Tab-separated table of C-alpha atoms in Angstrom:
chain	number	residue	atom	x	y	z
C	1	UNK	CA	31.941	108.198	112.536
C	2	UNK	CA	35.635	107.958	113.738
C	3	UNK	CA	37.008	106.716	110.103
C	4	UNK	CA	40.586	106.706	109.693
C	5	UNK	CA	41.634	109.688	107.310
C	6	UNK	CA	44.954	110.685	106.021
C	7	UNK	CA	46.423	113.616	108.112
C	8	UNK	CA	45.330	116.554	105.898
C	9	UNK	CA	44.721	120.554	106.253
C	10	UNK	CA	43.147	123.514	103.800
C	11	UNK	CA	45.647	126.151	103.292
C	12	UNK	CA	44.569	130.045	101.553
C	13	UNK	CA	47.816	131.068	100.841
C	14	UNK	CA	51.596	129.967	100.146
C	15	UNK	CA	52.437	130.933	103.723
C	16	UNK	CA	49.906	129.284	105.109
C	17	UNK	CA	50.403	125.941	103.333
C	18	UNK	CA	54.201	125.425	104.326
C	19	UNK	CA	53.849	125.186	108.345
C	20	UNK	CA	50.871	123.063	107.618
C	21	UNK	CA	52.729	120.841	105.119
C	22	UNK	CA	55.455	120.323	107.477
C	23	UNK	CA	52.795	119.173	110.317
C	24	UNK	CA	51.572	116.582	108.207
C	25	UNK	CA	54.508	115.591	106.526
C	26	UNK	CA	55.980	114.821	103.131
C	27	UNK	CA	54.984	113.652	100.381
C	28	UNK	CA	51.383	115.433	99.971
C	29	UNK	CA	48.562	115.476	97.219
C	30	UNK	CA	47.437	118.645	96.856
C	31	UNK	CA	44.792	120.094	94.907
C	32	UNK	CA	42.116	123.059	94.817
C	33	UNK	CA	38.936	122.967	96.446
C	34	UNK	CA	35.884	121.495	94.117
C	35	UNK	CA	37.424	119.857	91.107
C	36	UNK	CA	36.241	117.135	88.808
C	37	UNK	CA	38.755	114.405	87.160
C	38	UNK	CA	41.703	115.551	89.513
C	39	UNK	CA	42.021	118.880	87.613
C	40	UNK	CA	45.039	120.469	88.906
C	41	UNK	CA	45.743	117.756	91.651
C	42	UNK	CA	49.924	116.934	92.061
C	43	UNK	CA	51.993	115.105	94.530
C	44	UNK	CA	54.576	117.176	95.845
C	45	UNK	CA	57.931	116.303	98.307
C	46	UNK	CA	58.927	119.256	99.563
C	47	UNK	CA	58.727	123.012	100.543
C	48	UNK	CA	59.863	124.540	97.023
C	49	UNK	CA	57.442	122.336	95.047
C	50	UNK	CA	54.445	123.008	97.307
C	51	UNK	CA	55.490	126.619	97.012
C	52	UNK	CA	56.032	126.463	93.152
C	53	UNK	CA	52.592	124.697	93.001
C	54	UNK	CA	50.826	127.546	95.316
C	55	UNK	CA	52.284	130.253	93.450
C	56	UNK	CA	51.848	129.311	89.833
C	57	UNK	CA	49.524	125.819	89.475
C	58	UNK	CA	46.239	127.364	90.979
C	59	UNK	CA	44.714	130.398	92.032
C	60	UNK	CA	44.159	130.604	95.931
C	61	UNK	CA	41.730	132.739	97.337
C	62	UNK	CA	39.489	132.882	100.640
C	63	UNK	CA	36.717	131.011	98.586
C	64	UNK	CA	38.965	128.467	96.930
C	65	UNK	CA	41.273	126.946	99.530
C	66	UNK	CA	43.800	123.991	98.487
C	67	UNK	CA	43.364	120.900	100.425
C	68	UNK	CA	46.503	119.099	101.643
C	69	UNK	CA	46.655	115.396	101.983
C	70	UNK	CA	49.201	113.281	103.378
C	71	UNK	CA	50.083	110.681	100.413
C	72	UNK	CA	49.784	106.802	101.418
C	73	UNK	CA	52.830	105.333	99.757
C	74	UNK	CA	52.250	101.924	98.284
C	75	UNK	CA	48.563	101.815	99.741
C	76	UNK	CA	45.783	99.821	97.787
C	77	UNK	CA	43.096	101.996	96.643
C	78	UNK	CA	39.652	100.580	96.734
C	79	UNK	CA	36.418	102.268	94.997
C	80	UNK	CA	32.925	100.759	96.048
C	81	UNK	CA	29.727	101.435	94.552
C	82	UNK	CA	26.685	101.060	96.701
C	83	UNK	CA	22.840	101.741	96.950
C	84	UNK	CA	21.036	102.896	100.032
C	85	UNK	CA	17.172	103.298	100.444
C	86	UNK	CA	17.191	104.987	103.340
C	87	UNK	CA	16.787	101.575	105.759
C	88	UNK	CA	19.141	99.234	103.694
C	89	UNK	CA	22.428	99.692	102.329
C	90	UNK	CA	23.178	97.195	99.265
C	91	UNK	CA	27.046	96.912	98.466
C	92	UNK	CA	27.009	96.562	94.714
C	93	UNK	CA	30.958	96.099	94.257
C	94	UNK	CA	34.474	96.588	95.881
C	95	UNK	CA	36.552	97.485	93.213
C	96	UNK	CA	40.198	96.786	93.990
C	97	UNK	CA	42.584	99.286	91.701
C	98	UNK	CA	45.847	97.474	90.147
C	99	UNK	CA	47.737	100.598	90.078
C	100	UNK	CA	48.652	101.772	93.896
C	101	UNK	CA	46.902	105.041	95.394
C	102	UNK	CA	48.202	107.913	94.045
C	103	UNK	CA	46.787	107.295	90.469
C	104	UNK	CA	43.302	108.933	89.685
C	105	UNK	CA	40.725	106.384	89.868
C	106	UNK	CA	39.495	107.215	86.395
C	107	UNK	CA	42.950	106.133	85.152
C	108	UNK	CA	43.849	103.283	87.036
C	109	UNK	CA	42.586	99.893	86.057
C	110	UNK	CA	40.571	97.721	88.777
C	111	UNK	CA	39.572	94.393	89.561
C	112	UNK	CA	36.316	92.799	90.678
C	113	UNK	CA	35.895	90.913	92.749
C	114	UNK	CA	39.610	92.094	94.718
C	115	UNK	CA	41.984	90.064	93.637
C	116	UNK	CA	44.656	90.424	96.743
C	117	UNK	CA	42.532	91.953	99.328
C	118	UNK	CA	41.068	89.293	102.240
C	119	UNK	CA	37.994	89.101	103.297
C	120	UNK	CA	38.288	90.667	106.470
C	121	UNK	CA	39.302	93.994	104.952
C	122	UNK	CA	36.346	93.218	102.935
C	123	UNK	CA	33.886	93.172	105.148
C	124	UNK	CA	35.235	95.971	107.219
C	125	UNK	CA	34.864	97.972	103.872
C	126	UNK	CA	31.141	96.950	103.747
C	127	UNK	CA	30.510	97.717	107.395
C	128	UNK	CA	32.241	101.332	106.813
C	129	UNK	CA	30.369	101.975	103.528
C	130	UNK	CA	26.889	101.237	105.588
C	131	UNK	CA	28.101	103.534	108.396
C	132	UNK	CA	28.687	106.308	105.530
C	133	UNK	CA	25.520	105.866	103.680
C	134	UNK	CA	23.521	106.229	106.503
C	135	UNK	CA	25.546	109.238	108.365
C	136	UNK	CA	25.061	111.201	105.132
C	137	UNK	CA	21.312	110.091	104.584
C	138	UNK	CA	22.174	108.793	101.103
C	139	UNK	CA	19.017	107.630	99.002
C	140	UNK	CA	20.393	106.317	95.795
C	141	UNK	CA	23.970	105.361	94.418
C	142	UNK	CA	26.890	106.492	96.200
C	143	UNK	CA	30.664	105.954	95.473
C	144	UNK	CA	33.546	105.777	98.293
C	145	UNK	CA	37.749	105.663	97.799
C	146	UNK	CA	39.474	103.904	100.624
C	147	UNK	CA	43.178	103.084	100.858
C	148	UNK	CA	44.344	100.388	102.556
C	149	UNK	CA	47.806	99.987	104.088
C	150	UNK	CA	48.714	96.889	105.750
C	151	UNK	CA	45.927	96.563	107.964
C	152	UNK	CA	44.446	99.807	108.026
C	153	UNK	CA	41.537	101.633	106.186
C	154	UNK	CA	41.593	104.843	105.313
C	155	UNK	CA	38.623	107.122	103.907
C	156	UNK	CA	39.835	108.743	100.887
C	157	UNK	CA	36.534	110.570	99.499
C	158	UNK	CA	32.857	109.814	99.470
C	159	UNK	CA	30.319	111.006	96.544
C	160	UNK	CA	26.497	110.779	97.321
C	161	UNK	CA	26.284	110.129	93.899
C	162	UNK	CA	26.529	107.924	90.779
C	163	UNK	CA	30.263	107.186	89.709
C	164	UNK	CA	32.094	106.503	86.371
C	165	UNK	CA	32.588	102.793	87.758
C	166	UNK	CA	28.584	102.264	87.915
C	167	UNK	CA	27.864	100.530	84.344
C	168	UNK	CA	31.241	98.061	85.059
C	169	UNK	CA	29.834	97.183	88.191
C	170	UNK	CA	26.532	96.777	86.840
C	171	UNK	CA	28.048	94.490	83.856
C	172	UNK	CA	30.009	92.593	86.188
C	173	UNK	CA	27.252	91.165	88.615
C	174	UNK	CA	24.279	91.378	85.762
C	175	UNK	CA	22.064	94.098	87.774
C	176	UNK	CA	21.064	97.784	86.163
C	177	UNK	CA	22.369	99.866	89.285
C	178	UNK	CA	21.152	103.291	87.876
C	179	UNK	CA	17.332	101.859	87.596
C	180	UNK	CA	17.515	100.172	91.121
C	181	UNK	CA	18.954	103.805	92.636
C	182	UNK	CA	16.610	105.905	90.697
C	183	UNK	CA	13.654	103.550	92.045
C	184	UNK	CA	15.005	103.803	95.393
C	185	UNK	CA	14.844	107.545	95.145
C	186	UNK	CA	11.179	107.235	93.985
C	187	UNK	CA	10.317	105.756	96.778
C	188	UNK	CA	10.864	102.110	96.235
C	189	UNK	CA	12.420	100.229	99.022
C	190	UNK	CA	15.209	97.511	98.014
C	191	UNK	CA	13.459	94.751	99.721
C	192	UNK	CA	10.386	95.824	97.072
C	193	UNK	CA	12.776	95.534	94.522
C	194	UNK	CA	13.734	91.593	95.515
C	195	UNK	CA	17.490	93.216	96.012
C	196	UNK	CA	19.156	91.603	99.167
C	197	UNK	CA	22.573	89.886	99.906
C	198	UNK	CA	25.540	90.844	97.651
C	199	UNK	CA	26.519	89.079	94.510
C	200	UNK	CA	29.765	87.306	94.647
C	201	UNK	CA	31.034	86.544	91.111
C	202	UNK	CA	32.626	83.919	90.538
C	203	UNK	CA	34.408	85.199	87.398
C	204	UNK	CA	36.791	88.449	87.350
C	205	UNK	CA	35.903	91.521	85.847
C	206	UNK	CA	38.823	94.238	84.798
C	207	UNK	CA	38.228	97.385	83.733
C	208	UNK	CA	41.104	99.411	82.147
C	209	UNK	CA	41.541	103.020	81.067
C	210	UNK	CA	42.020	104.101	77.435
C	211	UNK	CA	44.375	106.996	76.659
C	212	UNK	CA	44.701	109.247	74.010
C	213	UNK	CA	48.496	109.930	74.618
C	214	UNK	CA	49.440	108.904	71.116
C	215	UNK	CA	47.582	111.891	69.689
C	216	UNK	CA	49.160	114.266	71.144
C	217	UNK	CA	52.528	115.625	70.791
C	218	UNK	CA	55.487	116.065	73.706
C	219	UNK	CA	52.641	114.745	76.186
C	220	UNK	CA	53.854	112.427	78.969
C	221	UNK	CA	52.273	109.086	79.283
C	222	UNK	CA	52.894	108.732	83.043
C	223	UNK	CA	49.839	108.288	85.458
C	224	UNK	CA	49.425	110.281	88.459
C	225	UNK	CA	46.946	112.079	90.300
C	226	UNK	CA	45.364	114.355	87.733
C	227	UNK	CA	42.760	112.251	85.403
C	228	UNK	CA	44.092	111.617	81.624
C	229	UNK	CA	42.021	108.628	80.091
C	230	UNK	CA	39.177	109.284	77.655
C	231	UNK	CA	37.115	105.977	77.617
C	232	UNK	CA	36.971	102.528	79.219
C	233	UNK	CA	37.040	98.630	78.451
C	234	UNK	CA	36.383	95.737	80.038
C	235	UNK	CA	37.604	92.084	80.210
C	236	UNK	CA	36.199	88.800	82.003
C	237	UNK	CA	38.050	85.691	82.770
C	238	UNK	CA	38.071	82.722	85.437
C	239	UNK	CA	41.117	84.204	86.745
C	240	UNK	CA	42.169	87.864	87.561
C	241	UNK	CA	45.310	86.962	84.618
C	242	UNK	CA	43.020	86.015	82.150
C	243	UNK	CA	40.503	89.190	83.028
C	244	UNK	CA	43.292	91.486	82.978
C	245	UNK	CA	44.932	90.306	79.518
C	246	UNK	CA	41.545	90.458	77.973
C	247	UNK	CA	41.219	94.072	79.214
C	248	UNK	CA	44.528	95.024	77.959
C	249	UNK	CA	43.578	93.634	74.283
C	250	UNK	CA	40.367	95.553	74.605
C	251	UNK	CA	42.514	98.795	75.125
C	252	UNK	CA	45.109	97.771	72.370
C	253	UNK	CA	48.169	96.827	74.451
C	254	UNK	CA	49.772	94.088	72.903
C	255	UNK	CA	51.554	92.115	75.641
C	256	UNK	CA	54.593	90.687	74.398
C	257	UNK	CA	55.124	86.938	75.336
C	258	UNK	CA	58.778	86.441	75.315
C	259	UNK	CA	61.830	88.956	74.436
C	260	UNK	CA	63.794	91.918	76.872
C	261	UNK	CA	61.993	93.679	79.828
C	262	UNK	CA	63.897	97.134	80.688
C	263	UNK	CA	63.550	97.738	84.500
C	264	UNK	CA	64.265	101.305	85.782
C	265	UNK	CA	62.786	102.330	88.743
C	266	UNK	CA	63.077	104.513	92.032
C	267	UNK	CA	64.946	103.316	94.869
C	268	UNK	CA	61.836	102.508	96.886
C	269	UNK	CA	60.819	99.997	94.201
C	270	UNK	CA	64.173	98.420	93.793
C	271	UNK	CA	63.574	95.245	96.277
C	272	UNK	CA	60.027	94.854	94.192
C	273	UNK	CA	62.275	95.345	90.759
C	274	UNK	CA	64.360	92.376	92.037
C	275	UNK	CA	61.506	89.858	92.749
C	276	UNK	CA	59.584	91.286	89.589
C	277	UNK	CA	63.076	90.297	87.478
C	278	UNK	CA	62.840	86.978	88.481
C	279	UNK	CA	59.652	86.382	87.978
C	280	UNK	CA	60.209	87.804	84.346
C	281	UNK	CA	63.162	85.585	83.813
C	282	UNK	CA	60.840	82.053	84.724
C	283	UNK	CA	58.368	83.229	82.030
C	284	UNK	CA	61.666	83.187	79.442
C	285	UNK	CA	62.583	87.005	79.241
C	286	UNK	CA	65.824	88.640	79.516
C	287	UNK	CA	66.419	91.798	81.745
C	288	UNK	CA	68.222	95.175	80.928
C	289	UNK	CA	68.004	98.420	83.098
C	290	UNK	CA	70.132	101.027	83.750
C	291	UNK	CA	73.363	101.471	86.427
C	292	UNK	CA	71.007	102.213	89.628
C	293	UNK	CA	68.907	99.418	88.786
C	294	UNK	CA	71.207	97.002	87.281
C	295	UNK	CA	73.697	97.268	90.306
C	296	UNK	CA	71.138	96.621	92.327
C	297	UNK	CA	69.861	93.241	90.584
C	298	UNK	CA	73.494	92.214	89.971
C	299	UNK	CA	73.829	92.540	93.658
C	300	UNK	CA	70.789	89.932	94.037
C	301	UNK	CA	72.739	87.880	91.715
C	302	UNK	CA	70.285	88.138	88.951
C	303	UNK	CA	71.331	88.072	85.465
C	304	UNK	CA	71.216	91.433	83.859
C	305	UNK	CA	72.424	93.512	80.990
C	306	UNK	CA	73.462	97.239	81.750
C	307	UNK	CA	72.484	99.987	79.351
C	308	UNK	CA	73.199	103.853	79.167
C	309	UNK	CA	71.089	106.620	80.305
C	310	UNK	CA	70.461	109.270	77.352
C	311	UNK	CA	72.826	111.602	79.418
C	312	UNK	CA	75.610	108.880	79.479
C	313	UNK	CA	76.126	108.601	75.754
C	314	UNK	CA	75.576	106.316	73.065
C	315	UNK	CA	74.361	103.579	72.654
C	316	UNK	CA	71.588	104.277	75.356
C	317	UNK	CA	68.038	102.900	76.017
C	318	UNK	CA	66.426	105.347	73.791
C	319	UNK	CA	68.187	103.811	70.972
C	320	UNK	CA	67.263	100.378	71.696
C	321	UNK	CA	63.871	101.430	71.790
C	322	UNK	CA	64.000	102.729	68.574
C	323	UNK	CA	65.716	99.807	67.401
C	324	UNK	CA	63.057	97.613	68.758
C	325	UNK	CA	65.293	95.789	70.865
C	326	UNK	CA	63.039	96.286	73.894
C	327	UNK	CA	59.535	94.534	74.229
C	328	UNK	CA	57.981	95.398	77.672
C	329	UNK	CA	59.144	98.672	79.996
C	330	UNK	CA	58.587	98.881	84.129
C	331	UNK	CA	59.468	102.672	84.745
C	332	UNK	CA	58.892	103.847	88.067
C	333	UNK	CA	59.994	107.436	89.246
C	334	UNK	CA	58.750	110.235	91.528
C	335	UNK	CA	59.845	114.003	91.892
C	336	UNK	CA	60.299	116.607	89.020
C	337	UNK	CA	63.601	116.180	87.773
C	338	UNK	CA	63.400	112.305	87.795
C	339	UNK	CA	60.157	112.508	85.671
C	340	UNK	CA	61.818	114.817	83.076
C	341	UNK	CA	64.900	113.033	82.985
C	342	UNK	CA	62.771	109.795	81.968
C	343	UNK	CA	60.273	111.289	79.756
C	344	UNK	CA	62.189	110.498	76.903
C	345	UNK	CA	61.948	106.872	77.629
C	346	UNK	CA	58.243	106.614	78.029
C	347	UNK	CA	57.355	108.960	75.075
C	348	UNK	CA	59.482	106.886	72.576
C	349	UNK	CA	57.866	103.724	73.936
C	350	UNK	CA	54.424	104.974	73.294
C	351	UNK	CA	55.569	106.144	69.710
C	352	UNK	CA	56.976	102.275	69.074
C	353	UNK	CA	54.032	100.814	70.659
C	354	UNK	CA	56.074	98.945	73.370
C	355	UNK	CA	54.220	97.467	76.465
C	356	UNK	CA	54.943	100.305	79.186
C	357	UNK	CA	53.818	100.247	82.908
C	358	UNK	CA	54.454	102.852	85.284
C	359	UNK	CA	53.840	101.398	88.871
C	360	UNK	CA	54.953	98.084	90.145
C	361	UNK	CA	51.644	96.929	90.889
C	362	UNK	CA	51.090	96.980	86.844
C	363	UNK	CA	54.050	94.894	86.436
C	364	UNK	CA	52.798	92.345	88.752
C	365	UNK	CA	49.499	92.566	86.887
C	366	UNK	CA	50.921	92.120	83.289
C	367	UNK	CA	53.389	89.365	84.277
C	368	UNK	CA	49.646	87.609	85.368
C	369	UNK	CA	48.424	88.321	81.978
C	370	UNK	CA	51.479	86.794	80.169
C	371	UNK	CA	51.075	83.564	81.868
C	372	UNK	CA	47.132	83.853	80.722
C	373	UNK	CA	47.964	84.278	77.102
C	374	UNK	CA	47.415	81.166	75.854
C	375	UNK	CA	44.446	79.940	77.762
C	376	UNK	CA	41.678	82.693	77.228
C	377	UNK	CA	38.055	81.781	76.760
C	378	UNK	CA	35.055	83.519	75.930
C	379	UNK	CA	32.022	84.166	78.396
C	380	UNK	CA	29.007	85.688	76.693
C	381	UNK	CA	27.340	88.096	79.664
C	382	UNK	CA	24.196	86.861	79.621
C	383	UNK	CA	25.617	83.459	80.717
C	384	UNK	CA	27.491	85.084	83.450
C	385	UNK	CA	24.459	86.776	84.548
C	386	UNK	CA	22.408	83.798	84.642
C	387	UNK	CA	24.844	81.873	86.632
C	388	UNK	CA	25.050	84.686	88.931
C	389	UNK	CA	20.967	85.155	89.286
C	390	UNK	CA	20.844	81.466	90.053
C	391	UNK	CA	23.146	80.942	92.540
């Protein structure tokens, strides 16, 4: 269909993987063939990490090659659920992931309708979905994952089956998608079921994942390409911020409305961290950071308190977390060593029930949710669905 895909290849040995990886370019998402839930998926940044993955993480044989895909940094991931009856395609929902691409779709929060994608991008996504449905001869449900980077839309994955998002989309738009799809598979067309134009909700619905990290000693709560969540919740609101705030409450996350924000981010995120710091200061928060991030904020004339990393000696950031001096943590990192170095911060925050995000986009969503904390209303699903059906 001539749709864009990230550069990719398959390898059956470590010796084969390295030259292919250098042709594609790092960072790479690497995974075994035929996995569910992102099992054994990793992001690797150099030859050494790839060799280690190929030799220890998976069993590589001629029957089970490893897939190498160029990782699209700072892309927006999008999930689409659609139904095809063989002649018509009904795009039930376009869901924008709140965490950027690289977080497993089962672990990422998502919003329906998309909260930042423009109408032009959404129209192209619908067109590509229709092409794929007819190209794959789908009858019934299908799920597609796209990545949007600038004006480019990349196809990540397409599955001619129902996905875990079907119940969420059904509740969001008020249509029983599984029942409609089953009737299509039994020979009843979408037209015969009175399913026509896509429903455009006037409210936002946000799906959030629920994680079991606190139950397991020594587990790092950082998110990545391997799925870790064990459940989902949903929030509904007139604005994205209100819906996201409700989803956090349902997931047991206690969003702070004031206090101290600790920011520690990778180099690529420092400019975004400066904008975030200003936004949180405007909400009444104070900012604290370790040297790398703090020096960058200082250079931007953003008020910021410096704090030691653990290896720099006490008092350090983990001491402040334990003492209850931190109310929100924004921590982005990449690479095995950097992730290992910041593990204690995330683990202690989890134990102290401190609100934490490991992505810049997640931090922006939390900012919008905090702004809406005092203006939440109740919207019965039946009422919303009746409004959708009558519009």
